[in-house]
One Martini backbone bead per residue (centre of mass of N, CA, C, O) as a GRO file, in nm:
protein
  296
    1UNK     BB    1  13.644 -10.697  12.967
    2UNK     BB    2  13.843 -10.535  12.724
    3UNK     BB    3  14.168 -10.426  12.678
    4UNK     BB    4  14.391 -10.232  12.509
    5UNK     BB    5  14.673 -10.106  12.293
    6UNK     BB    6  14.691  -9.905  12.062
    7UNK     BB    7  14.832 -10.053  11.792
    8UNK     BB    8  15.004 -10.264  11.968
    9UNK     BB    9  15.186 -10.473  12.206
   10UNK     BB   10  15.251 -10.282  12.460
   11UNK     BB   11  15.295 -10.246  12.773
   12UNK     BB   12  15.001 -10.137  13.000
   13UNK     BB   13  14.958  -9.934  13.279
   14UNK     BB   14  14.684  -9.938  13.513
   15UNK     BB   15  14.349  -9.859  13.626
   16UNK     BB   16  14.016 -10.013  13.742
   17UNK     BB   17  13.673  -9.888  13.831
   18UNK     BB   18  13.431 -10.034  13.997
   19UNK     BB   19  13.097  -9.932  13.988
   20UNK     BB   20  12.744  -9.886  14.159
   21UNK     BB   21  12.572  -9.630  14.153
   22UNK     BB   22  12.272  -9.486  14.325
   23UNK     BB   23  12.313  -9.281  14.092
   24UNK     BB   24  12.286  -8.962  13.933
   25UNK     BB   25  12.421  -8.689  13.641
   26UNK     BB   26  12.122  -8.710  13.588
   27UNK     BB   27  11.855  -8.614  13.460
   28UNK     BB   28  11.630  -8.880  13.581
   29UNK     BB   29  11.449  -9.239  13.563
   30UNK     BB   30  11.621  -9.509  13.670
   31UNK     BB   31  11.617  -9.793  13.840
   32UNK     BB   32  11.902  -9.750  13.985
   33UNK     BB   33  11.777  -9.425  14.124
   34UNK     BB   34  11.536  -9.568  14.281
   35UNK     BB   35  11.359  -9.508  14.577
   36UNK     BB   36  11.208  -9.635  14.846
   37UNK     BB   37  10.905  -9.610  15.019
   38UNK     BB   38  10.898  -9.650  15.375
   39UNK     BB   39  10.731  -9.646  15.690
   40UNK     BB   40  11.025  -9.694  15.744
   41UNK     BB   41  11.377  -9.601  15.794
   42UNK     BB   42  11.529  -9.714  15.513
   43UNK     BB   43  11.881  -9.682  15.431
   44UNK     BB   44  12.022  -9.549  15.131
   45UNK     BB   45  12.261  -9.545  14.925
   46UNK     BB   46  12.390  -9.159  14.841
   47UNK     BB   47  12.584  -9.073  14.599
   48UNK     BB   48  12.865  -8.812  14.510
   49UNK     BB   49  13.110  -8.813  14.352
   50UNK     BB   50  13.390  -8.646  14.160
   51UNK     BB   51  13.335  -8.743  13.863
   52UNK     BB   52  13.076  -8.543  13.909
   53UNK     BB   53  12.866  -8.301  13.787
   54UNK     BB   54  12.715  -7.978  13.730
   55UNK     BB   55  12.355  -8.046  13.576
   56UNK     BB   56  12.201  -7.853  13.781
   57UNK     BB   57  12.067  -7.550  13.881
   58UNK     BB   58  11.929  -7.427  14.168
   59UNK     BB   59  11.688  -7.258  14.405
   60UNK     BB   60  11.745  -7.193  14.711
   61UNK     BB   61  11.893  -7.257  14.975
   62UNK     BB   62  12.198  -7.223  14.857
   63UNK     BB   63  12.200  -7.317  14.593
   64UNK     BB   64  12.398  -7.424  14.334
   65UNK     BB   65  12.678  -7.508  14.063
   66UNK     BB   66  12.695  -7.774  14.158
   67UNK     BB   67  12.770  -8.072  14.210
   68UNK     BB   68  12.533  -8.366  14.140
   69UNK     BB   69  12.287  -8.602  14.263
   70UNK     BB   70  12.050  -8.852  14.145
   71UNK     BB   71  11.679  -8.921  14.249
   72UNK     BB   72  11.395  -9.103  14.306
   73UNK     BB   73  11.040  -9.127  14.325
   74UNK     BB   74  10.696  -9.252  14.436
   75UNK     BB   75  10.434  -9.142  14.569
   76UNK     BB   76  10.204  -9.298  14.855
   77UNK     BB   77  10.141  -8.997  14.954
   78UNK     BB   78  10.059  -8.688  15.051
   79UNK     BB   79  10.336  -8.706  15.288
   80UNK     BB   80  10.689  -8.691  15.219
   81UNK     BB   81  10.994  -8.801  15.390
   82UNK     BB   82  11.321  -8.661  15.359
   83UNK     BB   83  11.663  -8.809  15.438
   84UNK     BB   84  11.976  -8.716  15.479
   85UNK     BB   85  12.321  -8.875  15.544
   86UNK     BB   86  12.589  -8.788  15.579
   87UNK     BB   87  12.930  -8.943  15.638
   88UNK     BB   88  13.044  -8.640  15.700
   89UNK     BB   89  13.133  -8.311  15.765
   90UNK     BB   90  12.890  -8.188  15.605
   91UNK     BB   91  12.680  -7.962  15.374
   92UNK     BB   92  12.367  -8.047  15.233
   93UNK     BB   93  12.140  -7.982  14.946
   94UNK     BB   94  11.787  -8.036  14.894
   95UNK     BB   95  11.611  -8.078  14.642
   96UNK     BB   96  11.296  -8.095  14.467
   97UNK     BB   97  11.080  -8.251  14.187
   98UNK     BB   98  10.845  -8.190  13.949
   99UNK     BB   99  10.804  -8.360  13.656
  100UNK     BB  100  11.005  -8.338  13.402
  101UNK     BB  101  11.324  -8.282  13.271
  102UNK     BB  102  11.228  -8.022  13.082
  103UNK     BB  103  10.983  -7.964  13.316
  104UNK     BB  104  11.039  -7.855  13.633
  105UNK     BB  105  10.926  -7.840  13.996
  106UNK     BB  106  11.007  -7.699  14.209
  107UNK     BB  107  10.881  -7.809  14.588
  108UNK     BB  108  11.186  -7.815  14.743
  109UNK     BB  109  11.383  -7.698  15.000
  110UNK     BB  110  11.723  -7.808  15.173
  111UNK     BB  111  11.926  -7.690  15.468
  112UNK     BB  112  12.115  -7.835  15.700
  113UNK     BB  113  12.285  -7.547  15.814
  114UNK     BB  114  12.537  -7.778  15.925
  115UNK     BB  115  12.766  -7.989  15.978
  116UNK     BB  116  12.630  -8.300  15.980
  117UNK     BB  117  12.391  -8.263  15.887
  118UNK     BB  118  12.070  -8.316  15.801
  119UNK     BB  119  11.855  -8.385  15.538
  120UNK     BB  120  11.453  -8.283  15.607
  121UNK     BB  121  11.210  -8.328  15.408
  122UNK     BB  122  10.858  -8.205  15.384
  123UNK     BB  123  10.621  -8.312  15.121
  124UNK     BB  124  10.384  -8.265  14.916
  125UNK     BB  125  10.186  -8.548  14.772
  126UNK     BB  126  10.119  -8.740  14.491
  127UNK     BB  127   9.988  -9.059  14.428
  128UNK     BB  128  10.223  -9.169  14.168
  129UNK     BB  129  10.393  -8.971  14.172
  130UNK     BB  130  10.712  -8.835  14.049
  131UNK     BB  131  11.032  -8.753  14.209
  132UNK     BB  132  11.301  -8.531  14.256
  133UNK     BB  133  11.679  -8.570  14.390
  134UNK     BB  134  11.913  -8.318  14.475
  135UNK     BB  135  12.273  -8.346  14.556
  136UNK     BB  136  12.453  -8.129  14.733
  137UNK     BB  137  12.737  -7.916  14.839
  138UNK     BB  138  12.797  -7.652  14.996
  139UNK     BB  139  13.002  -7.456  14.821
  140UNK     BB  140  13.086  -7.748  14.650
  141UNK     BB  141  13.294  -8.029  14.453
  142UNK     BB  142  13.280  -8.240  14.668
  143UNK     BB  143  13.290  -8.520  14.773
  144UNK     BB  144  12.952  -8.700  14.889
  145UNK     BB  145  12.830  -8.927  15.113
  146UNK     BB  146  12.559  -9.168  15.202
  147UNK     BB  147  12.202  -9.173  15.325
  148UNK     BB  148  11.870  -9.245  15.224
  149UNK     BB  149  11.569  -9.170  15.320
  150UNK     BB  150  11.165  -9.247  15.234
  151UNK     BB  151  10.880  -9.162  15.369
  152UNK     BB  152  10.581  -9.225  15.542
  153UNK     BB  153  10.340  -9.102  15.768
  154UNK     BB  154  10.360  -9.167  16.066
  155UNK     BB  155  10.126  -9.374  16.278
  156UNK     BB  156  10.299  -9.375  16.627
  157UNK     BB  157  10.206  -9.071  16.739
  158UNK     BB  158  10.006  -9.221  16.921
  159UNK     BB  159   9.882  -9.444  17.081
  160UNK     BB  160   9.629  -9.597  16.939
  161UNK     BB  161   9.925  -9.651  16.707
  162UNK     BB  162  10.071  -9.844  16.779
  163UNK     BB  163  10.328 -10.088  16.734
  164UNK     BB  164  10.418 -10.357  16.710
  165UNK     BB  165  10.623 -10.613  16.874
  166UNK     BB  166  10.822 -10.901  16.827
  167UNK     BB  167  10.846 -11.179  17.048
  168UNK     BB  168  11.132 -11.346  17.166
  169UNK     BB  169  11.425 -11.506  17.319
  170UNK     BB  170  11.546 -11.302  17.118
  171UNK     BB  171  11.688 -11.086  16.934
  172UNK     BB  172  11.461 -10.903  16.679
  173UNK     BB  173  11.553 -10.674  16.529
  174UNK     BB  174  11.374 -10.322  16.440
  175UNK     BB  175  11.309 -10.055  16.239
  176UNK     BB  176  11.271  -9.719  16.354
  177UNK     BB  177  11.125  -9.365  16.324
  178UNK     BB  178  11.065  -8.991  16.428
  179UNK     BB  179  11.029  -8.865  16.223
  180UNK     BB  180  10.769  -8.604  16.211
  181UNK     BB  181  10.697  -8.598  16.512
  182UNK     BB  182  10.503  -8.544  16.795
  183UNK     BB  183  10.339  -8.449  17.096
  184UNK     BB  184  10.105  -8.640  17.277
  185UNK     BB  185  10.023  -8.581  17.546
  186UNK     BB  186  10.035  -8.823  17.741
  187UNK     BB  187   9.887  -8.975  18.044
  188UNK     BB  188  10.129  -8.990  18.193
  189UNK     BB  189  10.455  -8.870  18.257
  190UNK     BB  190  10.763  -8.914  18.254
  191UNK     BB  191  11.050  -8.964  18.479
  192UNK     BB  192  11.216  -8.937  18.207
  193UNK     BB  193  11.414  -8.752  17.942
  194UNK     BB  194  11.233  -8.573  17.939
  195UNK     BB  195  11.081  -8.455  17.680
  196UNK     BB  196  10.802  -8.580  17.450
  197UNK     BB  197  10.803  -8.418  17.155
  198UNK     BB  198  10.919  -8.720  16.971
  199UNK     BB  199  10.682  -8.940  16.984
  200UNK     BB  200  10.654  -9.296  16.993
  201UNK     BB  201  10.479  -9.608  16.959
  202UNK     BB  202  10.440  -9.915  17.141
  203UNK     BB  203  10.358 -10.296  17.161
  204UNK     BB  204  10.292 -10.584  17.356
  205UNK     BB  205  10.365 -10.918  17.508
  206UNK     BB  206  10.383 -11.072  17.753
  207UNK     BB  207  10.520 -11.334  17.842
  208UNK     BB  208  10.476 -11.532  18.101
  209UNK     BB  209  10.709 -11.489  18.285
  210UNK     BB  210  10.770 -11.171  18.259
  211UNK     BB  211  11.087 -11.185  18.098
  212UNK     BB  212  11.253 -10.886  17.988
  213UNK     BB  213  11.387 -10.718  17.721
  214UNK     BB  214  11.436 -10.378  17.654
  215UNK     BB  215  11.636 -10.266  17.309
  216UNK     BB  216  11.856 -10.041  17.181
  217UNK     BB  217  11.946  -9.885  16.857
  218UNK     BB  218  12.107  -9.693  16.742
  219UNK     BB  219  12.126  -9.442  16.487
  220UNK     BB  220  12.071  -9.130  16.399
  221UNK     BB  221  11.943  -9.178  16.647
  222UNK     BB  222  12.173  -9.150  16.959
  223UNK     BB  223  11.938  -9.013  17.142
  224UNK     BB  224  11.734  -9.179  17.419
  225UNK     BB  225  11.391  -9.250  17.551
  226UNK     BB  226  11.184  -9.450  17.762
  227UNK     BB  227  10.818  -9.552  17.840
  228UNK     BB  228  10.657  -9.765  18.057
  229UNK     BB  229  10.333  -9.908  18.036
  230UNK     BB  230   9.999  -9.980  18.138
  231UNK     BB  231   9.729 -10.079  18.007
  232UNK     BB  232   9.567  -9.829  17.849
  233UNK     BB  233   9.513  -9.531  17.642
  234UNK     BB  234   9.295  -9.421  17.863
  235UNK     BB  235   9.460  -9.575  18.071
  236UNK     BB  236   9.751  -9.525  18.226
  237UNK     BB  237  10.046  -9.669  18.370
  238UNK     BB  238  10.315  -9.646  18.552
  239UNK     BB  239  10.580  -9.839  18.578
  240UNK     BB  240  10.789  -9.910  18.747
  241UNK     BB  241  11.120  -9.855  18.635
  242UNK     BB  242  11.000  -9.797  18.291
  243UNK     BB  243  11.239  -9.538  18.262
  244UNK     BB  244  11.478  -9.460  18.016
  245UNK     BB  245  11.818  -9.314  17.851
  246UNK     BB  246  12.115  -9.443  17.933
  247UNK     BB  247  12.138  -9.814  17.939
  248UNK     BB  248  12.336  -9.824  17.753
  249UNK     BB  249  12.622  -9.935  17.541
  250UNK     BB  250  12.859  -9.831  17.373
  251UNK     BB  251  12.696  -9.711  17.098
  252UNK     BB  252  12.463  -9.735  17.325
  253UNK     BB  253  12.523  -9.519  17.580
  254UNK     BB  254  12.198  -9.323  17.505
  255UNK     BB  255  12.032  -9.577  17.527
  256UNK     BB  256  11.767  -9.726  17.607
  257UNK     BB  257  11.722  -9.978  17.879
  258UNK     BB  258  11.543 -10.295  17.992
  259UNK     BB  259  11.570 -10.514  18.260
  260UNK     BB  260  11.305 -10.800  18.385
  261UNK     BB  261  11.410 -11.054  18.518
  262UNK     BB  262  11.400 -10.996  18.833
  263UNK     BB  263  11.121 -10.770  18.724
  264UNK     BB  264  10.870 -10.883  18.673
  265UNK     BB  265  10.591 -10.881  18.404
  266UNK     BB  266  10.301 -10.970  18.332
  267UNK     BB  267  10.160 -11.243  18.196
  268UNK     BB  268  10.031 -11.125  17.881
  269UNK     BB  269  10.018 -10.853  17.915
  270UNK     BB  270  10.026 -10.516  17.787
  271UNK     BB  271  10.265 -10.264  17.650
  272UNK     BB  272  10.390  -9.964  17.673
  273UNK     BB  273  10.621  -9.778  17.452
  274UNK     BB  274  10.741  -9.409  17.488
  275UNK     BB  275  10.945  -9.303  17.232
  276UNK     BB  276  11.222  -9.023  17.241
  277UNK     BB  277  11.421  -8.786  17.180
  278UNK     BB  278  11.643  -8.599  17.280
  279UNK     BB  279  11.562  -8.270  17.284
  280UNK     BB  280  11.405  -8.352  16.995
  281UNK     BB  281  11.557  -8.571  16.874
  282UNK     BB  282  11.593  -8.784  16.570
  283UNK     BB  283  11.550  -9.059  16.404
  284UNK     BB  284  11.678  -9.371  16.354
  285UNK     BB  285  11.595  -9.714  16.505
  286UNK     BB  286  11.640  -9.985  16.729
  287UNK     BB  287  11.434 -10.265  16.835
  288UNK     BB  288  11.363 -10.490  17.111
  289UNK     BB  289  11.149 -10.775  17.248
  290UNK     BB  290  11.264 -11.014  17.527
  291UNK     BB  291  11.167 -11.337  17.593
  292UNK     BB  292  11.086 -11.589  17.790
  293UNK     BB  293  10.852 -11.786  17.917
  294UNK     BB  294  11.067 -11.947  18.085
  295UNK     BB  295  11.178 -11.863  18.414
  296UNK     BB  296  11.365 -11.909  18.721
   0.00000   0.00000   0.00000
């Protein structure tokens, strides 16, 4: 980069501001704000600076002339679940489009409700077709930054789709989230954390030793509780004090934890934890379950 004042050799002050928005101030599809899409909710920055005009008028869900911008995906299945989450007490209008950008045709649109809402949006899509992405603030042209993952639908929404989970000697944080999730009616009911209406579904091996803890960690679902069973999917036995919901400390102060060493589960067995947001809450979160083979 090279600088210079027109015509002069006089000194001149002045500031300089490089950056990489991962996101475009028009309709378009470059590499740059290609958002990827993955079976769980892996959060991609998606900025809208100051900078930012409004460069295309939305329809529908209180959308309309105000600053805007743009990202895109290609899509991987036939139901696609879009989530933005403002960085601010914000309140976001996220529409959705296909076609290209001479001739795009709305396919979705979501206003997030109240600030501060997560924007939701669950589209039909074709597998291979590109998608158009629109964030705007709603009526107004204020800067707005966040947060944006786009999934296809889990598959871990009942016992039998369980998702294996990796059992180390320490904490191995995998990330998963629980949007789009229905209430799997699966019994016995858990004992605590009340309606599991919003669960998905995970599984281990006890290490030999059966001394394990099983942590959990905030993300945008921020309130959650989990029950282990033994057995299999079609005969569940709950575990004794298998239960939590808020068992974690500070920023996890509301997610649920339980430590096994004390009170070992059996070494080699399967064991299911279903994992639920609190009151219906969703959203991404990690998990993880460790423990040692030998412990004293």
């Amino acid at each position: 980069i090279r600088i210079q004042r027109h015509n002069t050799n006089n000194p001149m002050d002045g500031r300089l501001c490089i950056w990489s928005p991962t996101t475009t101030n028009w309709c378009g599809f470059p590499a740059i704000s290609q958002i990827p899409v993955s079976a769980n909710c892996t959060p991609q920055p998606f900025v809208k600076p100051d900078a930012y005009t409004a460069t295309y008028t939305a329809t529908g869900c209180g959308a309309g002339n105000f600053d805007d911008a743009f990202g895109w995906f290609t899509a991987t299945s036939t139901s696609t679940l879009i989530n933005y989450d403002p960085d601010t007490n914000q309140r976001p209008i996220l529409p959705a489009y296909s076609g290209t950008c001479g001739s795009l045709t709305q396919v979705g649109c979501i206003d997030a409700g109240v600030n501060g809402n997560n924007a939701t949006l669950t589209l039909a899509t074709t597998v291979g077709a590109n998608y158009l992405i629109r964030i705007q603030l709603r009526g107004a042209d204020t800067e707005m930054n966040g947060t944006i993952c786009i999934t296809a639908p889990i598959t871990n929404n009942e016992c039998a789709g369980a998702t294996d989970l990796f059992i180390a000697e320490s904490c191995f944080m995998q990330y998963y989230h629980n949007v789009g999730s229905t209430a799997s009616g699966t019994l016995p009911a858990p004992v605590c954390g009340g309606t599991p209406n919003t669960d998905v579904w995970f599984r281990f091996v006890a290490p030999s030793s059966g001394a394990v803890r099983i942590f959990s960690e905030a993300g945008t679902l921020s309130d959650a509780a989990f029950q282990l069973y033994s057995g299999t999917c079609g005969a569940l036995s709950l575990v004794a004090d298998g239960c939590d919901n808020d068992g974690g400390t500070g920023a996890n102060n509301l997610m649920p934890y339980l430590d096994r060493r004390c009170s070992n589960l059996t070494g080699g067995a399967t064991y299911y934890l279903r994992f639920w947001g609190y009151s219906g809450s969703v959203g991404n979160f990690g998990l993880c379950v460790y423990g040692p083979d030998i412990f004293p």
